[in-house]
CSV table of C-alpha atoms and ligand atoms in Angstrom, one decimal:
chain,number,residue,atom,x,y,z
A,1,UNK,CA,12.2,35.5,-70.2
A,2,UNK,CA,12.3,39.5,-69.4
A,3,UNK,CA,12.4,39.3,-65.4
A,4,UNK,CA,10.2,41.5,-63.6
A,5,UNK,CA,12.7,44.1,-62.8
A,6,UNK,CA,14.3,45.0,-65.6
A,7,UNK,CA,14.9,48.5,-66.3
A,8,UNK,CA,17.4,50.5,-64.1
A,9,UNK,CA,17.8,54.7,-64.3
A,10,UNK,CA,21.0,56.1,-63.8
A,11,UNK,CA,21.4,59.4,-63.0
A,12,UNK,CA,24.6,61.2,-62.0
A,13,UNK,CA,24.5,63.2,-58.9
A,14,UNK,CA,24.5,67.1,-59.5
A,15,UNK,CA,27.1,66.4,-62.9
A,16,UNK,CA,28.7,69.0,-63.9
A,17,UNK,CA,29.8,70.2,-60.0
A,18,UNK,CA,30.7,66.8,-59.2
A,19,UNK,CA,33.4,66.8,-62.5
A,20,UNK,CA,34.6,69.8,-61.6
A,21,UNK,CA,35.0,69.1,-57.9
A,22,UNK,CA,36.8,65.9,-59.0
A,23,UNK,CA,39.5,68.0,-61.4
A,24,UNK,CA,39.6,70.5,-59.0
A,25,UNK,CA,40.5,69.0,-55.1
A,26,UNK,CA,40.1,72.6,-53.8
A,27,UNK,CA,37.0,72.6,-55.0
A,28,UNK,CA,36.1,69.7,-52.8
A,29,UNK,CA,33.9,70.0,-50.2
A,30,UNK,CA,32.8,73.9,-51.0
A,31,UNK,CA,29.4,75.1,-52.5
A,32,UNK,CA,30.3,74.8,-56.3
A,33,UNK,CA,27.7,76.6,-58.8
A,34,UNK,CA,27.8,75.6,-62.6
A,35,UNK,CA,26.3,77.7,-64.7
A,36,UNK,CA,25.8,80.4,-67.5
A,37,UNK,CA,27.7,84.4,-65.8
A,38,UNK,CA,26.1,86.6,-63.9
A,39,UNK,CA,26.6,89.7,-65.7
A,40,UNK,CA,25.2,88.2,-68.6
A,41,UNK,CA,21.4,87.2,-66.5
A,42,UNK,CA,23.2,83.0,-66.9
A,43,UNK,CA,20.9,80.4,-64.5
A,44,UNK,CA,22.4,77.6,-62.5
A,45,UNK,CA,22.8,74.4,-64.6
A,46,UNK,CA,24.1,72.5,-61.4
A,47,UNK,CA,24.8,73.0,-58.0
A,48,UNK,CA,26.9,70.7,-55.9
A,49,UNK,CA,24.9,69.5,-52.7
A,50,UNK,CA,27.1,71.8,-50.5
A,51,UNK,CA,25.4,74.7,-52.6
A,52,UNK,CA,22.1,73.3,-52.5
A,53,UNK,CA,21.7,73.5,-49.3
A,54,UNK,CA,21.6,77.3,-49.2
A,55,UNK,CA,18.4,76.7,-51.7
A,56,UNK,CA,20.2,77.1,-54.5
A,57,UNK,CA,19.2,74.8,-57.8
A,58,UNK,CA,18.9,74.1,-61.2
A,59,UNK,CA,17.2,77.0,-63.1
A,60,UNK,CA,17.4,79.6,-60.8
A,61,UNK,CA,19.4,82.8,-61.5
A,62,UNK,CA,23.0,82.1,-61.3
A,63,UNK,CA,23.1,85.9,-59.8
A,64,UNK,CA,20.5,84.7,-57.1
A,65,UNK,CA,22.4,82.2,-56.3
A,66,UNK,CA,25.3,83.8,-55.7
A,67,UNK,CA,23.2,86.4,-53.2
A,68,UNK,CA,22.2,83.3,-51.8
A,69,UNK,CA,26.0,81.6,-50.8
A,70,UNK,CA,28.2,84.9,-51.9
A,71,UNK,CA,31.2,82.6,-50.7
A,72,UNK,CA,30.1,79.8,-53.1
A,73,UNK,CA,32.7,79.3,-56.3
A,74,UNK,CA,31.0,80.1,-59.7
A,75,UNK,CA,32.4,78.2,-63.1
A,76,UNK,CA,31.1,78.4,-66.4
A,77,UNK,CA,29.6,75.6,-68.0
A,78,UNK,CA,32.7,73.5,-70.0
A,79,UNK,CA,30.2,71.3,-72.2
A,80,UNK,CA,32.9,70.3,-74.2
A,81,UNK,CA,34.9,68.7,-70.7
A,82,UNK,CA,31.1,67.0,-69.2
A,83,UNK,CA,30.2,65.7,-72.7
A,84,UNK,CA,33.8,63.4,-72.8
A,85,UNK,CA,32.7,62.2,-69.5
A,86,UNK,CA,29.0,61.3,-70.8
A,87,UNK,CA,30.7,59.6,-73.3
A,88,UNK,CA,32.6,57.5,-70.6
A,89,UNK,CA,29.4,56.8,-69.0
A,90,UNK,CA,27.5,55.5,-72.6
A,91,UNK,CA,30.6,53.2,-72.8
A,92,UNK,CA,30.5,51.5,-69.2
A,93,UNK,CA,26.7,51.2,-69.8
A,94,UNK,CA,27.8,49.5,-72.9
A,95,UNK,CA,29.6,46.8,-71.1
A,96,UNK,CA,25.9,45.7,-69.8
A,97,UNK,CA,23.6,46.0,-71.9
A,98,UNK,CA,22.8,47.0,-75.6
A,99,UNK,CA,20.1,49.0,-74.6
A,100,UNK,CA,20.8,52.0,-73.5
A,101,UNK,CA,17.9,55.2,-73.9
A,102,UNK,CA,20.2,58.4,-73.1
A,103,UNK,CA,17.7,60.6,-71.5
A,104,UNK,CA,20.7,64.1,-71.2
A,105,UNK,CA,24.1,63.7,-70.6
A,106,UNK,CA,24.1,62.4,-67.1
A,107,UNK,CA,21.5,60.2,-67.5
A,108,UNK,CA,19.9,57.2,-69.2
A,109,UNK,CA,17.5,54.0,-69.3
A,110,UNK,CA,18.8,50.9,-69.6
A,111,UNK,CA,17.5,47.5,-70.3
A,112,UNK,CA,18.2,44.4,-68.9
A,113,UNK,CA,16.9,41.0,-70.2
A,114,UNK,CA,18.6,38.1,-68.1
A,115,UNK,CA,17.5,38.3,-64.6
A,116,UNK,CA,20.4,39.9,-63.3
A,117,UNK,CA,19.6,43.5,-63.0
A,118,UNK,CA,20.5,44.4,-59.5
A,119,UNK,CA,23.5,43.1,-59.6
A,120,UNK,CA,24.3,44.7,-62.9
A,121,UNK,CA,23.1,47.3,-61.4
A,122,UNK,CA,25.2,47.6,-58.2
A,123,UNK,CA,28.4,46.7,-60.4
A,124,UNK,CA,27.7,49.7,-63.0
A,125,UNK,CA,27.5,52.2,-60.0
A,126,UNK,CA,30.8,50.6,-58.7
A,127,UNK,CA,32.6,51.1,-62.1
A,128,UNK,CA,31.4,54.6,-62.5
A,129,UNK,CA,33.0,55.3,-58.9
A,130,UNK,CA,35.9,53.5,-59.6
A,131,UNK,CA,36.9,54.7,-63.7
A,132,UNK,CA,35.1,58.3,-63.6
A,133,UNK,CA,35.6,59.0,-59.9
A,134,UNK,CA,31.9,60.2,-59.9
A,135,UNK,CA,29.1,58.8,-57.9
A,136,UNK,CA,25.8,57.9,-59.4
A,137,UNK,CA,22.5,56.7,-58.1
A,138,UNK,CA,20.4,53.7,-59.6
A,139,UNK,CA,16.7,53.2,-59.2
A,140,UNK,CA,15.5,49.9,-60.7
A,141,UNK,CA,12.0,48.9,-61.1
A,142,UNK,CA,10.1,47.0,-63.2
A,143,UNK,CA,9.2,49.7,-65.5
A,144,UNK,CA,10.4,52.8,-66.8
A,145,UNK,CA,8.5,56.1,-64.3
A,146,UNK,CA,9.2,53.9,-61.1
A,147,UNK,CA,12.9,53.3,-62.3
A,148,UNK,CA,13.4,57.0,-62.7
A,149,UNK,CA,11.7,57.6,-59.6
A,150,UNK,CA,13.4,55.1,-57.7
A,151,UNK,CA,16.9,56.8,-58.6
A,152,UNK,CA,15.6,60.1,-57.2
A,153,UNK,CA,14.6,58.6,-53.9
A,154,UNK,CA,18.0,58.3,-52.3
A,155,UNK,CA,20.0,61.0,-53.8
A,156,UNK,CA,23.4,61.6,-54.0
A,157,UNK,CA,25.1,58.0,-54.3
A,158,UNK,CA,21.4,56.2,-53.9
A,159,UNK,CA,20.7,52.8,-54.9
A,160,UNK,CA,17.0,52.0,-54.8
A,161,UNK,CA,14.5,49.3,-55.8
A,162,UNK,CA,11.2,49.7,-56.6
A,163,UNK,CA,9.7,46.1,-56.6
A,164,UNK,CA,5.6,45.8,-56.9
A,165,UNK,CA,5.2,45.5,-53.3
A,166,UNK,CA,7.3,48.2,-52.5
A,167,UNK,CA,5.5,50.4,-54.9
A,168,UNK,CA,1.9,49.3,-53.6
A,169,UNK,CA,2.8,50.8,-50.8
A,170,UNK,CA,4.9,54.0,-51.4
A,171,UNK,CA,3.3,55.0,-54.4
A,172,UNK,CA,-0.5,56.4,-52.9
A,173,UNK,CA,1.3,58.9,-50.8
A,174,UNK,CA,3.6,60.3,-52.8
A,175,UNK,CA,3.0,64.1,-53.9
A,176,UNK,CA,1.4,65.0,-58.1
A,177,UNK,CA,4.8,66.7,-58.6
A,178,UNK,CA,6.3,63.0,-58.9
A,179,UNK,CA,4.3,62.1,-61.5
A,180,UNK,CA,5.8,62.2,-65.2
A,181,UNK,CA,5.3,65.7,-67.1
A,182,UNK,CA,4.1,67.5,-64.0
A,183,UNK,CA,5.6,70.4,-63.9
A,184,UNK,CA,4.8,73.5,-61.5
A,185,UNK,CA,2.0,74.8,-63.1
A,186,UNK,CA,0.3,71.7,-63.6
A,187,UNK,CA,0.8,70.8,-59.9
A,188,UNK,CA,-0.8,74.3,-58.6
A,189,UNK,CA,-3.7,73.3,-61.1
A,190,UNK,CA,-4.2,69.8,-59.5
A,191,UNK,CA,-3.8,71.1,-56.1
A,192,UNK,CA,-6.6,73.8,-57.0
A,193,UNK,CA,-8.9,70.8,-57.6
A,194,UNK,CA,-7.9,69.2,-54.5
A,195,UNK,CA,-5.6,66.0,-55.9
A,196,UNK,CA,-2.2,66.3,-54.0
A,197,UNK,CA,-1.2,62.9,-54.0
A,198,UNK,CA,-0.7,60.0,-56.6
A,199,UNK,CA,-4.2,58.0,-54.9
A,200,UNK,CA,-5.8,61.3,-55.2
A,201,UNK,CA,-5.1,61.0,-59.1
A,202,UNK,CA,-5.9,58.0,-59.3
A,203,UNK,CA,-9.7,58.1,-57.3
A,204,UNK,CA,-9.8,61.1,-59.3
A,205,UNK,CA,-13.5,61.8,-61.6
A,206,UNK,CA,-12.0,61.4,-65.0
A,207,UNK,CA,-14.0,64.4,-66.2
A,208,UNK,CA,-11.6,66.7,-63.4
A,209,UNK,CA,-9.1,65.0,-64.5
A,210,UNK,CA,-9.3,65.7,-68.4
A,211,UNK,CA,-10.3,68.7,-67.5
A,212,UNK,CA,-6.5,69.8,-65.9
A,213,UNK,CA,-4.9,67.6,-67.8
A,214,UNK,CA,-6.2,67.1,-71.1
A,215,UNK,CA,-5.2,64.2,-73.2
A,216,UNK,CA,-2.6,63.5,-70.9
A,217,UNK,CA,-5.1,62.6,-68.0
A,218,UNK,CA,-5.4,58.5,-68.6
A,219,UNK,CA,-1.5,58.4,-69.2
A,220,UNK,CA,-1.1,60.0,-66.0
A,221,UNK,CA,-3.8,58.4,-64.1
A,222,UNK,CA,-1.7,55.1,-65.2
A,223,UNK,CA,1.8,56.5,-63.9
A,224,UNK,CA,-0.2,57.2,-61.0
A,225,UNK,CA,-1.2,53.6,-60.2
A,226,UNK,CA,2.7,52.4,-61.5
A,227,UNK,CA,1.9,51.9,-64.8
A,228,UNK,CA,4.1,52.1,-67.3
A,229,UNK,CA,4.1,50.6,-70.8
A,230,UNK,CA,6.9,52.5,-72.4
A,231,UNK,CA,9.8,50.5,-73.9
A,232,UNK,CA,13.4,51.2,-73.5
A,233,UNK,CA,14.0,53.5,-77.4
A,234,UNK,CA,17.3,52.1,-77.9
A,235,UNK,CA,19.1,54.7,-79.9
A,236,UNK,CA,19.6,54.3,-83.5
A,237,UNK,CA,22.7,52.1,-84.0
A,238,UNK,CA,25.0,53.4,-87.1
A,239,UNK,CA,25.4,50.4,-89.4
A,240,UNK,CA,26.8,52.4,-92.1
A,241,UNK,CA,28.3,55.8,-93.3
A,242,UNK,CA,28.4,57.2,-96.6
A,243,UNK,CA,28.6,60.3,-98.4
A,244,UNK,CA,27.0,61.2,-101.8
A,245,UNK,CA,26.5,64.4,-103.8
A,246,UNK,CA,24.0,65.4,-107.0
A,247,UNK,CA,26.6,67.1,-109.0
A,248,UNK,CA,25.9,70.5,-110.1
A,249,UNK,CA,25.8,69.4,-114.0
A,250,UNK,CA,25.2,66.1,-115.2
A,251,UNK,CA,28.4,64.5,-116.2
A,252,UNK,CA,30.3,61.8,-118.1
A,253,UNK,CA,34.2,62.8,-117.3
A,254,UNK,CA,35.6,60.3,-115.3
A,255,UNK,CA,37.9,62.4,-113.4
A,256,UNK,CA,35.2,64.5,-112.0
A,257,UNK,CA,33.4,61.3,-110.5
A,258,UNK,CA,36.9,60.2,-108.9
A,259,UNK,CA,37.7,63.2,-107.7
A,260,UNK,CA,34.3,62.8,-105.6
A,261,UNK,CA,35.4,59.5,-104.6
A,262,UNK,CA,38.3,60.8,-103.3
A,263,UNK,CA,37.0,63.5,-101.4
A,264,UNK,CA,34.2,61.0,-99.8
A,265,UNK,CA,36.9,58.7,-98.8
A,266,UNK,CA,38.9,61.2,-96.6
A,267,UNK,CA,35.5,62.3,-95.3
A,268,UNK,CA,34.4,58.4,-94.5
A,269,UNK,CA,38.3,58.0,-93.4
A,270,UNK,CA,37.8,60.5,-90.8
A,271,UNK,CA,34.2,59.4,-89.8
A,272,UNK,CA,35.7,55.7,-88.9
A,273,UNK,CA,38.7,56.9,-87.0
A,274,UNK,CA,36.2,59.8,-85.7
A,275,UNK,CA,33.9,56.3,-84.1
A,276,UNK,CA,37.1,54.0,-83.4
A,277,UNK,CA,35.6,51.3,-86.1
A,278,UNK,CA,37.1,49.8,-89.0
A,279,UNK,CA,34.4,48.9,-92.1
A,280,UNK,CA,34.5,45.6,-93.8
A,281,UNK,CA,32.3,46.8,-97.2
A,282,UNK,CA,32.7,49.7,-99.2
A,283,UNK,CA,30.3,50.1,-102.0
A,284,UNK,CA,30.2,52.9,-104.5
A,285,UNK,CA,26.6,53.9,-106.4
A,286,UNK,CA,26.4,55.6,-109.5
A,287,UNK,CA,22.7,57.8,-110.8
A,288,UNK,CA,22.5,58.2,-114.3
A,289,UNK,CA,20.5,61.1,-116.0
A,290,UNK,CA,17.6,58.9,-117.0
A,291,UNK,CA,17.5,58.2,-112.7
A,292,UNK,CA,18.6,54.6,-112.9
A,293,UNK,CA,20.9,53.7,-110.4
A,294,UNK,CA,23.6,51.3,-110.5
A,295,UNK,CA,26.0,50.1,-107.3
A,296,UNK,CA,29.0,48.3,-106.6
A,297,UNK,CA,30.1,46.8,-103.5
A,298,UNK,CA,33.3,45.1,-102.2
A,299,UNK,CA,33.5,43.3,-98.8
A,300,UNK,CA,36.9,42.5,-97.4
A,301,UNK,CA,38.4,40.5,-95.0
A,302,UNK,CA,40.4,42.9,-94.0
A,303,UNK,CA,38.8,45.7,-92.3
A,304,UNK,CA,39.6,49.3,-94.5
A,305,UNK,CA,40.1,52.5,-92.4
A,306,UNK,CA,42.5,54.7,-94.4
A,307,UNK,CA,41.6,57.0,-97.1
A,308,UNK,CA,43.9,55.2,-99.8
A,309,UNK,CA,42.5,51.9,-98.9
A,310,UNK,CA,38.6,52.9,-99.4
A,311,UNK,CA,39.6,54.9,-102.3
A,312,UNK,CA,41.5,51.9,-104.2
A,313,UNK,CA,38.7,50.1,-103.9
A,314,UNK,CA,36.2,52.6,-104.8
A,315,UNK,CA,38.3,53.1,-107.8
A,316,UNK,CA,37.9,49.2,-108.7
A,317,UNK,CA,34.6,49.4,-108.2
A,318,UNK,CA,33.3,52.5,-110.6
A,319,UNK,CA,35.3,50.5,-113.2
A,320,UNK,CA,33.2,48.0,-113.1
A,321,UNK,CA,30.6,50.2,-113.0
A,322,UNK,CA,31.2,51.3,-116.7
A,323,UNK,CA,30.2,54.6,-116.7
A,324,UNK,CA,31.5,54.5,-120.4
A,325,UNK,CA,29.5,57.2,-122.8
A,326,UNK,CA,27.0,57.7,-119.9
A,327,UNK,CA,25.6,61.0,-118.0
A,328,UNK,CA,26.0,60.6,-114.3
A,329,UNK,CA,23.7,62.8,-111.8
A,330,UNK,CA,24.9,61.5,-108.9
A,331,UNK,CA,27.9,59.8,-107.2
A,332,UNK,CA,28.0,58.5,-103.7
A,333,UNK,CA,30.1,55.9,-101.5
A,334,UNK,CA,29.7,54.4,-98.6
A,335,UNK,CA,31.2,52.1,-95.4
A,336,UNK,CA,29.3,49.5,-93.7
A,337,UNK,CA,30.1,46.2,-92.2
A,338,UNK,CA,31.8,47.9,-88.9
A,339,UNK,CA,34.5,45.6,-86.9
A,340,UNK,CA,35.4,47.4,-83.4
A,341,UNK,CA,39.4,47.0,-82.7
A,342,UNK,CA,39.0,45.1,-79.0
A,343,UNK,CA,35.6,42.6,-80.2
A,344,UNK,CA,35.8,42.2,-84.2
A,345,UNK,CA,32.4,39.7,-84.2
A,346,UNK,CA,29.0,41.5,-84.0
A,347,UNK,CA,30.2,43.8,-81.5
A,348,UNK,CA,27.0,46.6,-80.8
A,349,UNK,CA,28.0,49.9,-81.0
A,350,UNK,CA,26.1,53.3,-79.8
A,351,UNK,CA,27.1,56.7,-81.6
A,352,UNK,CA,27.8,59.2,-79.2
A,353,UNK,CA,25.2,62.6,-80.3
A,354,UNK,CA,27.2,65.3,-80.1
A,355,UNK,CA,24.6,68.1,-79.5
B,1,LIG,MG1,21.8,64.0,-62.7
């Protein structure tokens, strides 16, 4: 049975600063802006909470900013850097729970089916402090808008629970801007029609409502009251790479289709070692020119990861495939059957979207 709370938010507190406050000691302590330069009109991507309490934030003019706390240090965004830890946080999270909805880089949804989620949740914010040095705050609730709002309600470090009680009573008071999709504008057109809280929105005439909102006004409405049917969208898992081209020409030389072979197994060489999997089946498909399509496949015991071991048995495979006195349009192979070096049984695995 799903117990009632069982979705927590994480959500890193102000990213980007923190990182580079943590690689940087002399950076601790001090207004830190992340963000795109001055001189070329760049906006704040993160402020540390030293900065933010001269007003600066997210979005605003990194020059502005600056005008703001003239003392505070500026950095350029290093993507490359806060994306490796992202990729540290995925794989914690992935020590929990298989399903994990990455909402950016420094944040995500994740699901938790056995009853245990504050104390998975506590422990996750403990193991981010402890392996990434970085602090986090955790809203859980029992769905996905009041889990999210729940990590924002005790920021930096927070760790809040949003059980149905609790909501009952927090929820009527709190301001339109909290709601899901409001931005600004939206906000200044509710308060022109007099709704400034959630109860407001949720006594609202429907017909006002649709009016400012449009079809969004019932899903809102429902937010409103702390309802919140969305599922977790676990990210697609990769159960398989392959690589396969239409060659320029129909063809029936041999040495042209293993040549392609070849070439695909360094690529699918790279791609395993690139995820830190082994695969367990290679299989090799063949199109002829009348569009048939004929495939071979091979699953080992042993798990392949080199190019010369996916090739050789490629290479066995397309012989059986007897291609003899046939046209080929198309040649492809692929991986599949993934083994993970520390769990080789059914192990789950998230890719990592680079973006
Ligand atoms: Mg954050």
């Amino acid at each position: 049975m799903v117990a009632d709370l069982h979705i927590i938010h994480i959500d890193m507190d102000a990213f980007f600063a923190a990182i580079e406050q943590r690689d940087e000691p002399s950076l601790q302590g001090k207004p830190v802006i992340v963000g795109g330069r001055p001189q070329s009109r760049g906006v704040v991507s993160t402020a540390s909470y030293e900065a933010r309490k001269y007003g600066i934030h997210s979005g605003m003019p990194t020059r502005e900013a600056l005008r703001l706390c003239p003392f505070s240090v500026f950095l350029p965004v290093n993507m490359v850097k806060y994306k490796e830890v992202s990729n540290q946080l995925r794989r914690i999270f992935s020590r929990y729970t298989n399903q994990i909805e990455p909402l950016s880089v420094d944040e995500a949804f994740l699901g938790i089916d056995d009853g245990n989620t504050l104390q998975l949740g506590r422990e996750m914010k403990h193991t981010i402090k402890e392996e990434l040095k970085l602090t986090a705050s955790v809203g859980i609730s029992f769905n996905k808008f009041l889990a999210k709002l729940a990590s924002d309600m005790e920021k930096p470090d927070g760790f809040t629970v949003i059980t149905r009680e609790k909501a009952k009573l927090i929820l009527p008071e709190l301001p339109v801007r909290r709601l899901w999709g409001i931005g600004p504008k939206t906000e200044t057109d509710l308060h022109q029609v007099g709704l400034y809280t959630f109860s407001d929105v949720v006594k609202a005439d429907m017909m006002l409502l649709t009016k400012v909102l449009g079809k969004r006004a019932g899903e809102i409405r429902l937010l409103a009251e702390g309802i919140d049917d969305r599922k977790i969208q676990v990210e697609q898992q990769a159960k398989s790479f392959g690589e396969e081209t239409t060659l320029a020409r129909d063809t029936d030389s041999k040495e042209v289709l293993l040549q392609h072979l070849a070439d695909f197994s360094d690529m699918l060489a790279n791609r395993l070692q690139a995820a830190k999997v082994k695969a367990r089946t290679v299989t090799v498909k063949i199109r002829y020119d009348d569009f048939t399509d004929m495939s071979r496949s091979k699953t080992s015991q042993e798990a392949y990861e080199s190019s010369r071991a996916i090739l050789d048995t490629a290479v066995g495979l397309f012989a059986k495939l007897n291609t003899e006195g046939r046209r080929v349009r198309l040649v492809g192979l692929q991986v599949s059957g993934f083994l993970f070096p520390d769990q080789p049984e059914q192990m789950q695995f998230t890719f990592d979207h680079e973006s």
